[in-house]
Coordinates of C-alpha atoms in Angstrom, one line a residue:
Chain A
X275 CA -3.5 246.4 180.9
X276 CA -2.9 249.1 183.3
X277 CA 0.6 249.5 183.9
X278 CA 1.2 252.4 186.3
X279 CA 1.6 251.6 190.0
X280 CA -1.4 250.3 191.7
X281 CA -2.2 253.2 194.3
X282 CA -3.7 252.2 197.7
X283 CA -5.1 254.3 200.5
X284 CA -2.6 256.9 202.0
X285 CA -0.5 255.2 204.7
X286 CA 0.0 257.0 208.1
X287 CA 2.4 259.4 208.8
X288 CA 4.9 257.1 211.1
X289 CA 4.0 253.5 209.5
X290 CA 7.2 251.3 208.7
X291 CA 9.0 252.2 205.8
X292 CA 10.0 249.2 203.5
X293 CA 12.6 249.7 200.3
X294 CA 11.6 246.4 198.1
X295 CA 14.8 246.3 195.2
X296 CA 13.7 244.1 192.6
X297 CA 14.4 244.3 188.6
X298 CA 11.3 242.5 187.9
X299 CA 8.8 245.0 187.6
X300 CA 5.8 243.2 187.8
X301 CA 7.2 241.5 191.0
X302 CA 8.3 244.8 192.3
X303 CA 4.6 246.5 191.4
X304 CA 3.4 242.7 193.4
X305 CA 5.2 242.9 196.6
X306 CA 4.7 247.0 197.0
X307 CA 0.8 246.7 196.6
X308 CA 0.8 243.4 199.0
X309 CA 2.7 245.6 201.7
X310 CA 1.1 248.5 201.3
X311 CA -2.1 246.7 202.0
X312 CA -0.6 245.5 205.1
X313 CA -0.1 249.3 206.1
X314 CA 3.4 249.2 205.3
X315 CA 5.3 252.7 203.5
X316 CA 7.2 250.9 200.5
X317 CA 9.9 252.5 198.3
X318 CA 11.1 250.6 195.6
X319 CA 14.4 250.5 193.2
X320 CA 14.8 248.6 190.3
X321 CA 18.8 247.7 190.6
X322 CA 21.5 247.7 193.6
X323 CA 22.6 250.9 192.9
X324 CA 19.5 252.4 193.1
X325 CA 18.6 250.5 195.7
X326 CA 21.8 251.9 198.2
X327 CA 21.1 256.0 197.3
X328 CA 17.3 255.4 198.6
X329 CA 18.4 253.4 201.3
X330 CA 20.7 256.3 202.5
X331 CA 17.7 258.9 201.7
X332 CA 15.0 257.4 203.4
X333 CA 16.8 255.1 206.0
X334 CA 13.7 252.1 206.0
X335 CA 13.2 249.4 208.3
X336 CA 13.8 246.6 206.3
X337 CA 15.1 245.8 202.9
X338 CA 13.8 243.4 200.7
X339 CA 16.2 242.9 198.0
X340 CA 16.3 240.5 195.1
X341 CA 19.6 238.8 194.7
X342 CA 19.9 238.8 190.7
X343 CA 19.8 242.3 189.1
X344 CA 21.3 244.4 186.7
X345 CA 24.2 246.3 187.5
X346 CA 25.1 245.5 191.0
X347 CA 23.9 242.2 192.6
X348 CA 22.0 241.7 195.7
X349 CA 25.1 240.5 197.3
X350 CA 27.3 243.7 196.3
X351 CA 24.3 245.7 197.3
X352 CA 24.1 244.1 200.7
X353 CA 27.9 244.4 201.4
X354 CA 28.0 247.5 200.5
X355 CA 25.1 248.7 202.7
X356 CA 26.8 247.0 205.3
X357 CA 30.2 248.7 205.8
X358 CA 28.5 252.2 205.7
X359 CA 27.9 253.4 208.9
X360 CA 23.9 254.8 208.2
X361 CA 23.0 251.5 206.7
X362 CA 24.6 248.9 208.5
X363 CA 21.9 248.5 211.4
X364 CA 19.2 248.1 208.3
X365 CA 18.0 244.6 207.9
X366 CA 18.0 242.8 204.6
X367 CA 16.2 240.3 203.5
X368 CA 16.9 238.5 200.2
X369 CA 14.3 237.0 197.5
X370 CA 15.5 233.9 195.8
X371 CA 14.5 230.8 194.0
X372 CA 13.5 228.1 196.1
X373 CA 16.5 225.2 195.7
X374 CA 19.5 228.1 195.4
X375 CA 20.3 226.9 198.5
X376 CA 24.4 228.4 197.4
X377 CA 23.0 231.7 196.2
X378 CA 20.9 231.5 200.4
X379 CA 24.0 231.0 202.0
X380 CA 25.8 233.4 200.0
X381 CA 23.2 236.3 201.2
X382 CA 23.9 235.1 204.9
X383 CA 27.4 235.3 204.3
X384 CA 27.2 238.8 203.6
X385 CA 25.0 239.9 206.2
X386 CA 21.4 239.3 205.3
X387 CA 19.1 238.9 208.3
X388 CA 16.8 236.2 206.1
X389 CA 15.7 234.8 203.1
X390 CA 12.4 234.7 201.4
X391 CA 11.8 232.1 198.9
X392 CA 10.1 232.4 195.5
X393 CA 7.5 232.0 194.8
X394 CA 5.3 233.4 197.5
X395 CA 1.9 233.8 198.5
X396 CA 0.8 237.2 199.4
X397 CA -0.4 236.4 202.5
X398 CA 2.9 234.6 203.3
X399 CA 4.8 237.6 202.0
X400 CA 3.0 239.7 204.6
X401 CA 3.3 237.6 207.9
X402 CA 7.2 236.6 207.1
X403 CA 7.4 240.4 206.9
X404 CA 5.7 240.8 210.2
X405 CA 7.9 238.4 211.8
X406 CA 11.1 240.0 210.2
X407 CA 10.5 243.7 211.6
X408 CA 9.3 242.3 215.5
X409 CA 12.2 239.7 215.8
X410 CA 14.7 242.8 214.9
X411 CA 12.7 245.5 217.3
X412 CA 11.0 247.6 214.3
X413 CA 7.5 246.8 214.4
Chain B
X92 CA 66.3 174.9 190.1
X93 CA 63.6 172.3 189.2
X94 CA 62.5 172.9 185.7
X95 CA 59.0 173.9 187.4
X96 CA 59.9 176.0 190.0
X97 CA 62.0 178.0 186.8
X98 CA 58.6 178.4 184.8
X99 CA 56.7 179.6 187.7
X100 CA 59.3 181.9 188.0
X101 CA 59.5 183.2 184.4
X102 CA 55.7 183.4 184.7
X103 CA 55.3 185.1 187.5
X104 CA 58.5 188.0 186.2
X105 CA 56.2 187.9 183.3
X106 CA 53.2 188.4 185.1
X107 CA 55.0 191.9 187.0
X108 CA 56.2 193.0 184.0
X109 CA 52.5 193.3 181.6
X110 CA 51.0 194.4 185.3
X111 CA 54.0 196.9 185.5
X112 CA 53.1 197.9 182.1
X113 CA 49.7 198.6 182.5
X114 CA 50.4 200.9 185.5
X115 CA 52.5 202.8 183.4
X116 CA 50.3 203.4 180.9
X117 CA 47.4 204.3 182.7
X118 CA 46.4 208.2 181.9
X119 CA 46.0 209.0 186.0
X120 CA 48.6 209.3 188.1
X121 CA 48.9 206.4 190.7
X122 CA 51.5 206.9 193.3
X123 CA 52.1 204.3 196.2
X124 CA 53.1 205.3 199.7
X125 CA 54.8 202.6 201.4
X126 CA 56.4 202.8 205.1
X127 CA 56.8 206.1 206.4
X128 CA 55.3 207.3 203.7
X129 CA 57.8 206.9 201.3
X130 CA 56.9 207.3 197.4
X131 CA 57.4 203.3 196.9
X132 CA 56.4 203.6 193.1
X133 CA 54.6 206.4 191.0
X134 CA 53.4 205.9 187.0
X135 CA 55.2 208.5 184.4
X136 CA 51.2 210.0 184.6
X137 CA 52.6 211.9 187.8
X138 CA 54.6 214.3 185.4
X139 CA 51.2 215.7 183.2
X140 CA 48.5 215.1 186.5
X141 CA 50.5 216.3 189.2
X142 CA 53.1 218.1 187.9
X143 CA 55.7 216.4 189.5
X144 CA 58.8 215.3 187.9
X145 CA 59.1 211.4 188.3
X146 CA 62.3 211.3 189.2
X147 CA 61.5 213.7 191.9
X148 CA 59.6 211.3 193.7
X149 CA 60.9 207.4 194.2
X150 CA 61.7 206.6 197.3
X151 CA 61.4 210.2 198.7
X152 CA 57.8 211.5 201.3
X153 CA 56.0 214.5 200.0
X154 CA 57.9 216.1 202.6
X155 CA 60.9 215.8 201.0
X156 CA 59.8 217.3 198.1
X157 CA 58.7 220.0 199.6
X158 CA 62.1 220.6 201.4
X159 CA 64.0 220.2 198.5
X160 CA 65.5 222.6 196.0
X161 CA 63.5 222.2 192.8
X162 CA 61.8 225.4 192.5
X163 CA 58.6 226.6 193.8
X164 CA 56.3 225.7 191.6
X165 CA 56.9 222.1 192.6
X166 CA 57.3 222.4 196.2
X167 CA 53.8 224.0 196.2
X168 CA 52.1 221.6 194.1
X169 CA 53.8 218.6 196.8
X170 CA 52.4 221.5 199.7
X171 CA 49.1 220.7 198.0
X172 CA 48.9 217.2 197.5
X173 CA 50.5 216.5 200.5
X174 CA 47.6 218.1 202.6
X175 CA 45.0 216.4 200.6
X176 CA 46.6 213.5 201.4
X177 CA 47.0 213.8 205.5
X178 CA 43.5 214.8 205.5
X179 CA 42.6 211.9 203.3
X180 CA 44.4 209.3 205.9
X181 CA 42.7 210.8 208.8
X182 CA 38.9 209.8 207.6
X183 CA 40.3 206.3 206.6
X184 CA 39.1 203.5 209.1
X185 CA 39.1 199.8 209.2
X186 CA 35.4 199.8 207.4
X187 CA 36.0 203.0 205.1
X188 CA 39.6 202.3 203.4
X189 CA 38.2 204.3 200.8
X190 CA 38.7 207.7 200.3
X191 CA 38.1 210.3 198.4
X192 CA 38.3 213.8 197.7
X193 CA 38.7 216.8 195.0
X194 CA 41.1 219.6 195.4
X195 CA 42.5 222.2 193.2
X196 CA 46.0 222.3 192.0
X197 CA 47.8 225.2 190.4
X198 CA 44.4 226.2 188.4
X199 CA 43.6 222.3 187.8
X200 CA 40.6 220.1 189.8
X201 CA 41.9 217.1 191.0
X202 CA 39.7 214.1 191.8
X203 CA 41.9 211.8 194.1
X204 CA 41.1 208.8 195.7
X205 CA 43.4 207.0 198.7
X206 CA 42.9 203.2 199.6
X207 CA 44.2 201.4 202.4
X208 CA 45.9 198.1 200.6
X209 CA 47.5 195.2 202.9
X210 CA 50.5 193.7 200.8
X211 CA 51.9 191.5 204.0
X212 CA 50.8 190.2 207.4
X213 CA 52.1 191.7 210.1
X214 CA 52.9 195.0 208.1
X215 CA 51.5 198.2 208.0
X216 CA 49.2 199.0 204.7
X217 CA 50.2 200.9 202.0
X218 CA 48.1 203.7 200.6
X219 CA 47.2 203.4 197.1
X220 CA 46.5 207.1 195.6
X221 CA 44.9 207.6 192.0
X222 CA 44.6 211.2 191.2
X223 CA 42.5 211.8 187.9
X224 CA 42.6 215.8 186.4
X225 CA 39.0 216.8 185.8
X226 CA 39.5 220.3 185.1
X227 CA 37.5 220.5 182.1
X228 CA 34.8 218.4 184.0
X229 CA 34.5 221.1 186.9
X230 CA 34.3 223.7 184.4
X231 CA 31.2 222.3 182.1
X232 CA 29.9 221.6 185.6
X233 CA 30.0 225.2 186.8
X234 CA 28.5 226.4 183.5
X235 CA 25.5 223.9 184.1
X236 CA 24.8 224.5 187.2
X237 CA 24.9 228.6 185.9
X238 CA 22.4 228.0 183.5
X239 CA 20.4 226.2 185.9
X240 CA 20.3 229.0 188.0
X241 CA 19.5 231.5 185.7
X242 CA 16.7 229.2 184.7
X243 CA 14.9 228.4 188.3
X244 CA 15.3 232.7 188.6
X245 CA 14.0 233.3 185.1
X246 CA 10.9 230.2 185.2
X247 CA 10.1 231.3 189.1
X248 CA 9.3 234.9 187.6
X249 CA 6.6 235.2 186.1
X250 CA 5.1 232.3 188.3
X251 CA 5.5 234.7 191.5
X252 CA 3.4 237.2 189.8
X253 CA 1.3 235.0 188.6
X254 CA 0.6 233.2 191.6
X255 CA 0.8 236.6 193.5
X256 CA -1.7 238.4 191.7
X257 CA -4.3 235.3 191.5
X258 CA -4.2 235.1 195.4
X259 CA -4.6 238.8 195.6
X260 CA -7.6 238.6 193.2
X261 CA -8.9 235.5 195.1
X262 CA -8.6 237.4 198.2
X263 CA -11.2 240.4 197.1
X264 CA -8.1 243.1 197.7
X265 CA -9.2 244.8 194.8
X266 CA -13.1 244.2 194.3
X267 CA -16.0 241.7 195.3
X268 CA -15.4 238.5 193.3
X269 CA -18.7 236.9 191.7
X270 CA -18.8 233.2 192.4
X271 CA -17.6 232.2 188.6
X272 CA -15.1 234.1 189.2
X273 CA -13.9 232.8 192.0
X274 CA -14.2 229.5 190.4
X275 CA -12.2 230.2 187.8
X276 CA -9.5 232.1 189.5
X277 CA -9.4 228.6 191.7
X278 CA -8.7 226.8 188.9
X279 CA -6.1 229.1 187.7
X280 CA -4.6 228.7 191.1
X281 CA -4.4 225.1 191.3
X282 CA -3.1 224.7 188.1
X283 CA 0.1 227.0 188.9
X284 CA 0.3 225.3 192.1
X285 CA 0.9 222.4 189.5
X286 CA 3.3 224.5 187.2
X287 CA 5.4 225.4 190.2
X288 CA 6.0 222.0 191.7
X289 CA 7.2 220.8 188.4
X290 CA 9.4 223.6 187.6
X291 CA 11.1 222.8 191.0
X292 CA 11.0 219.1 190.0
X293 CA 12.8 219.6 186.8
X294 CA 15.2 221.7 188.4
X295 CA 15.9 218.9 190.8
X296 CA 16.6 216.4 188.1
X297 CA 18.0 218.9 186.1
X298 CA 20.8 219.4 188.9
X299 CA 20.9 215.4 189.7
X300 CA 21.8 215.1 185.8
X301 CA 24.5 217.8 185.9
X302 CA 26.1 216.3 189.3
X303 CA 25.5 219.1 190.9
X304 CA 22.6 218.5 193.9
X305 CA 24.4 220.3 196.6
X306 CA 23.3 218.8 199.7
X307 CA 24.3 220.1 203.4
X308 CA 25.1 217.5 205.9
X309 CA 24.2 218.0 209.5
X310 CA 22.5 215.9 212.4
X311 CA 18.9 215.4 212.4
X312 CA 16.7 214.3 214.5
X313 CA 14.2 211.7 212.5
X314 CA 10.8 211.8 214.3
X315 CA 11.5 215.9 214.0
X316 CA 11.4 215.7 210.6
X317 CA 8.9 213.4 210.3
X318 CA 7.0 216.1 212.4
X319 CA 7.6 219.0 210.2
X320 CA 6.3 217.5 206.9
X321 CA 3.0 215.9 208.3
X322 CA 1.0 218.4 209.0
X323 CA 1.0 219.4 205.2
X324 CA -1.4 216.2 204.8
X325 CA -3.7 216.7 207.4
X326 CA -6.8 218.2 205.1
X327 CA -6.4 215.7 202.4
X328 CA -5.7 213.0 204.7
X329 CA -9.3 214.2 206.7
X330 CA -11.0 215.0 203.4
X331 CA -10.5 211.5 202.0
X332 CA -11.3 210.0 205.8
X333 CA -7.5 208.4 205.3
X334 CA -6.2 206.5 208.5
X335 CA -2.5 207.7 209.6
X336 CA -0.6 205.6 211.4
X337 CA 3.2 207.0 212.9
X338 CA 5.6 204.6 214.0
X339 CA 8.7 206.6 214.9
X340 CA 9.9 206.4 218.1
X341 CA 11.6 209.3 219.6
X342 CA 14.6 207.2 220.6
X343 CA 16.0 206.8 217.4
X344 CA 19.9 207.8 217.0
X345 CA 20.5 210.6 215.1
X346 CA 21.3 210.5 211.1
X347 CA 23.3 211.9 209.3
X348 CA 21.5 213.9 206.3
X349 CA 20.6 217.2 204.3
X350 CA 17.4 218.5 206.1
X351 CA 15.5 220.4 203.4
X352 CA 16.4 217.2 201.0
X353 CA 15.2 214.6 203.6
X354 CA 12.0 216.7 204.2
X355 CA 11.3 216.9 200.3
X356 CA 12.0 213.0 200.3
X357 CA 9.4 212.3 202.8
X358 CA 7.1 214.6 201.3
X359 CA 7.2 212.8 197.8
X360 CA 6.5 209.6 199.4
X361 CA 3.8 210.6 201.8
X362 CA 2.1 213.0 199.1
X363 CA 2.3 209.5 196.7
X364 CA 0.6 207.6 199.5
X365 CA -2.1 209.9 199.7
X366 CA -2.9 210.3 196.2
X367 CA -3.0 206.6 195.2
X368 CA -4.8 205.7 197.8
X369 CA -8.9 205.9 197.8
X370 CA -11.2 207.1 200.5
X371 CA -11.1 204.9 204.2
X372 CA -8.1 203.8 203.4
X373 CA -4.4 203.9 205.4
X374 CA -1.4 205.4 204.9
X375 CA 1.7 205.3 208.0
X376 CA 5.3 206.0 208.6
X377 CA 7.4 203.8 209.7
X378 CA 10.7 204.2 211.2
X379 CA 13.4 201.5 212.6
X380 CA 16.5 200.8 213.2
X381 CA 18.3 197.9 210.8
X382 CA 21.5 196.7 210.6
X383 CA 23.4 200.1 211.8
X384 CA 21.4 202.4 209.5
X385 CA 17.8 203.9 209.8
X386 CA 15.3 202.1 207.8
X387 CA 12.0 204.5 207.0
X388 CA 8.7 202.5 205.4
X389 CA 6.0 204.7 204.0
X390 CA 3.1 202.5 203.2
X391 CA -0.7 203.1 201.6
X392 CA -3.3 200.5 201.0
X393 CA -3.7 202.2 197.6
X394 CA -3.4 201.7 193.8
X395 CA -0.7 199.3 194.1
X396 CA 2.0 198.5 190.9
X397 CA 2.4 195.9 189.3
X398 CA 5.8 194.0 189.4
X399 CA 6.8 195.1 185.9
X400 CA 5.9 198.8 186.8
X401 CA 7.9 198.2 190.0
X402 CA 10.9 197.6 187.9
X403 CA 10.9 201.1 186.1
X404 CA 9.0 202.9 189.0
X405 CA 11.9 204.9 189.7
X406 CA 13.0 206.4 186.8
X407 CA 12.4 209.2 185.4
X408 CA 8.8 210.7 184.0
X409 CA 7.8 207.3 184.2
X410 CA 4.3 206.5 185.2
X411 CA 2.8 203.5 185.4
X412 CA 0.6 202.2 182.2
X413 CA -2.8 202.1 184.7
X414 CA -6.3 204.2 184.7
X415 CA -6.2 205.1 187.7
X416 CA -2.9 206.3 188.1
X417 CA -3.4 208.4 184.7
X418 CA -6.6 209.5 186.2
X419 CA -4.8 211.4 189.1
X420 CA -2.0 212.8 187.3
X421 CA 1.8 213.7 188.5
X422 CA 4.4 214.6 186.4
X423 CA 6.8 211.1 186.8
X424 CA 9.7 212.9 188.6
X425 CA 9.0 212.4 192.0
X426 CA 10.3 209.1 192.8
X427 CA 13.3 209.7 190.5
X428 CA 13.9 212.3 192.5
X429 CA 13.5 210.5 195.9
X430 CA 15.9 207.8 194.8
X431 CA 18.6 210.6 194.2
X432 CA 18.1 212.2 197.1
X433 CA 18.8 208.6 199.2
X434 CA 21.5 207.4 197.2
X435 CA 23.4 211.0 197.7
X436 CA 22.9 209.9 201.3
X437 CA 24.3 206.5 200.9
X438 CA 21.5 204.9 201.1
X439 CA 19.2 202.7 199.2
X440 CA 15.7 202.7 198.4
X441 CA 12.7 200.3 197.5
X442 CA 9.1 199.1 196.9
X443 CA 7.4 196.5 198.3
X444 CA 4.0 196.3 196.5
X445 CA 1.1 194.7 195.1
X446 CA -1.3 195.3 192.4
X447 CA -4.6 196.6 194.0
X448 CA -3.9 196.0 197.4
X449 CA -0.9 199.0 198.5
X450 CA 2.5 199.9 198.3
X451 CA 5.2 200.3 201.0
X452 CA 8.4 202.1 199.8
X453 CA 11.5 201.8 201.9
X454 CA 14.5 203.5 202.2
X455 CA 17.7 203.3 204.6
X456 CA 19.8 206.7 205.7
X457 CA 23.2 206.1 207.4
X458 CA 23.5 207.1 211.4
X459 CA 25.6 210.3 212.3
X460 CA 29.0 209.3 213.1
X461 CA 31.9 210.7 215.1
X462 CA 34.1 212.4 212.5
X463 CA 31.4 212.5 210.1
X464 CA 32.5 215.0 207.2
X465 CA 30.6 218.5 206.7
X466 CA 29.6 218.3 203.3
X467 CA 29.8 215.4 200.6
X468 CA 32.4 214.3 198.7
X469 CA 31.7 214.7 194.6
X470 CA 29.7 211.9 193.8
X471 CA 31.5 209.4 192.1
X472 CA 31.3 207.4 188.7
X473 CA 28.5 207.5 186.3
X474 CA 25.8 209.7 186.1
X475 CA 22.2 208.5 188.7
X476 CA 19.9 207.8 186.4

């Protein structure tokens, strides 16, 4: 079972860039080959730390962030990101478990834009990401 | 004194004194407030519940107590209990004297509960307050609902990926897909669409069991809702040449409910509907107004049950003992569920059915009021089963 990151086609020069933080990997390999597809540039991290240093090296256009990780949550993450000045215009959507209708509010709370419920269809994935980046101007 | 009226008399002193007894013994605190809000009487339970001396507070308002010299510690527990109680009074009403609430008190959970009691004619009611500690209660709760969580996160997992990369396969993004394989990957699909629902249906019950079903109160709009969750049945309901009736008239006052919990309700009843019943038959929704509620009827000319199934139709896992109902599989926890979810909104719920001929289940939801609260109160008592 191959376990290096499935490659797609090179995306263009000035496509949307997408930082996906997820600790899962196989979720994390999931939604970067579904977006890339889509045309999208995708960075990932694997924990909330990591997941703030690329933001504030690549600046993307959206953040998809998984609430539960390992060493920072999404939430710290996401409050974090939003007090520093570079980051704070980013928006962040979280991944969560469908019925953690606390852990949804809690993300909102702290400044994410949306939610996106696990689990997903691909194809959902993609056009609730497309929705995301024109309702905020990014498209 | 007649020799009668003095035995009716030493009855009645004897009477006070066992019920006077009992009070005292009882392990909650139960304090009375009588005109002006005066402590008329409190148990010795006050002391180890509330943390308020009993000598503190006969005859004295939670004001007083406040105002008085008796350290902080006590003047902030009276801060506390006195604000659950004036926000307690205001939601009492002539058809509500009930009320209840939980509030935290110096690192304890307290469940209290305020009732409007009418000693006399022609004078104001007292308030009866019972204040239970359920500290260790709150705290088993809050490590249930963690483990819940972690579990929805950890089961949804490898389901995402699952699901993810079968679609992605299904969809040719990697390579042509020979028709067995495309057969195969279908049934793979449809079988973790099945895995999926009842991982979110065991996490429902799951939650229901622990008492810890958050729902989110706002006002909806009925024949909205109703709106939303159709459309979901529109192939099967085609595919199986099904006839849909709607009854819902847009005028219906606005109730009072959890939206994503009311959608999920209808959803198990219509998605029942459809399922037991066979080809050219009919399935509607029904909506009225009853008695001051909302009363909703989903019916189907379908299956049926039989009035010894009907009895035990809605707990849970249980299906009933019938072929055809075996034959088209469900996992049991859907109606438990929808009974949960209506009771949580003070409602009740039931079947109307025959054997062969169809089923109409009904359920009543409570109109939005003025002064409705925000979120629900813990639910009370013993556990939903």
């Amino acid at each position: 079972m191959a376990s290096a990151l499935i490659e797609t086609d090179k995306v263009e020069a000035n496509a949307t860039k997408i930082l996906v933080a997820e600790d899962d990997k196989d979720i994390r390999e999931l939604i970067s080959f579904t977006l890339r597809l889509a045309g999208y540039d995708v960075w990932t991290a694997s924990d909330g730390v990591e997941a703030i240093e690329l933001a504030q090296e690549i600046l993307p256009d959206l953040i998809l962030m998984d609430v539960r990780m390992p060493r920072m949550t999404g939430y710290a993450a996401c409050e974090i990101m939003k007090q520093k000045e570079s980051l704070q215009d980013i928006p962040i959507v979280f991944l969560s478990a469908k019925g953690q209708e606390a852990e949804i509010q809690q993300g909102i709370d702290v400044g994410a834009e949306a939610y996106i419920l696990k689990p997903f269809a691909p194809v959902e994935l993609m056009s609730q990401v497309k929705d995301l980046l024109s309702a905020v101007g990014r498209e | 004194m007649s020799i009668e009226k003095a035995r009716l008399l030493e009855q009645t002193r004897r009477r006070a004194i066992q019920l006077e007894s009992i009070v005292e013994s009882i392990t909650d605190a139960v304090i009375v407030f009588g005109p002006e809000d005066r402590i008329a009487s409190a148990n010795p339970a006050v002391r180890h519940v509330l943390g308020l001396p009993l000598e503190l507070c006969l005859g004295v308002r939670l004001h007083d107590i406040i105002a008085q010299e008796c350290g902080r510690e006590v003047a902030d527990r009276a801060q506390v209990i006195s604000l659950a109680f004036e926000s307690s009074r205001q939601k009492m009403q002539q058809d509500a004297p009930k009320v209840k609430c939980r509030f935290e008190l110096s690192g304890q959970v307290i469940d209290a509960s305020f009732v409007l009691v009418n000693w006399k004619e022609g004078q104001p009611p007292d308030i009866v307050a019972i204040f239970r500690d359920v500290t260790r209660q709150a705290h088993i709760d809050r490590i249930k609902e963690e483990f819940i969580s972690v579990a929805a996160h950890e089961l949804r997992t490898p389901l995402t990926v699952l699901q993810g990369y079968t679609e992605l396969l299904l969809s040719e993004s990697v390579g042509k897909v020979a028709p067995m394989q495309e057969r195969f990957l279908k049934t793979i699909k449809a079988n973790l669409e099945r895995l999926a629902e009842l991982v979110t249906n065991l996490l429902d019950i799951s939650r229901v069991e622990a008492g810890t079903l958050q729902l989110n109160f706002e006002e909806l709009c009925l024949p909205n809702l109703v709106a939303e969750v159709l459309p979901a049945f529109q192939a099967e309901i085609e595919q199986k040449g099904l006839t849909l009736v709607v009854e819902v008239p847009r005028n219906l006052p606005v109730i009072w409910g959890d939206q994503s919990r009311l959608a999920q309700l209808l959803n198990n009843l219509m998605s029942n509907a459809c399922k037991y019943t066979p080809g050219g038959g009919q399935i509607g929704i029904m909506a009225r107004q009853v008695n001051g509620q909302i009363q909703v009827d989903v019916m189907d000319t379908g299956v049926g049950i039989s009035l010894q199934d009907q009895e035990q139709i809605f707990s849970r896992f249980f299906r009933a003992d019938n072929p055809l109902i075996r034959e088209i599989g469900g996992s049991g926890l859907g109606l438990s569920i929808a009974k949960s979810i209506v009771v949580l909104h003070g409602g009740e719920i039931w079947v109307d059915s025959e054997l062969g001929s169809g089923s109409t289940f009904s359920f009543t939801l409570p109109l939005a009021r003025e002064g409705s609260p925000d979120t629900m109160d813990p639910p009370e008592g013993p556990r939903l089963s």
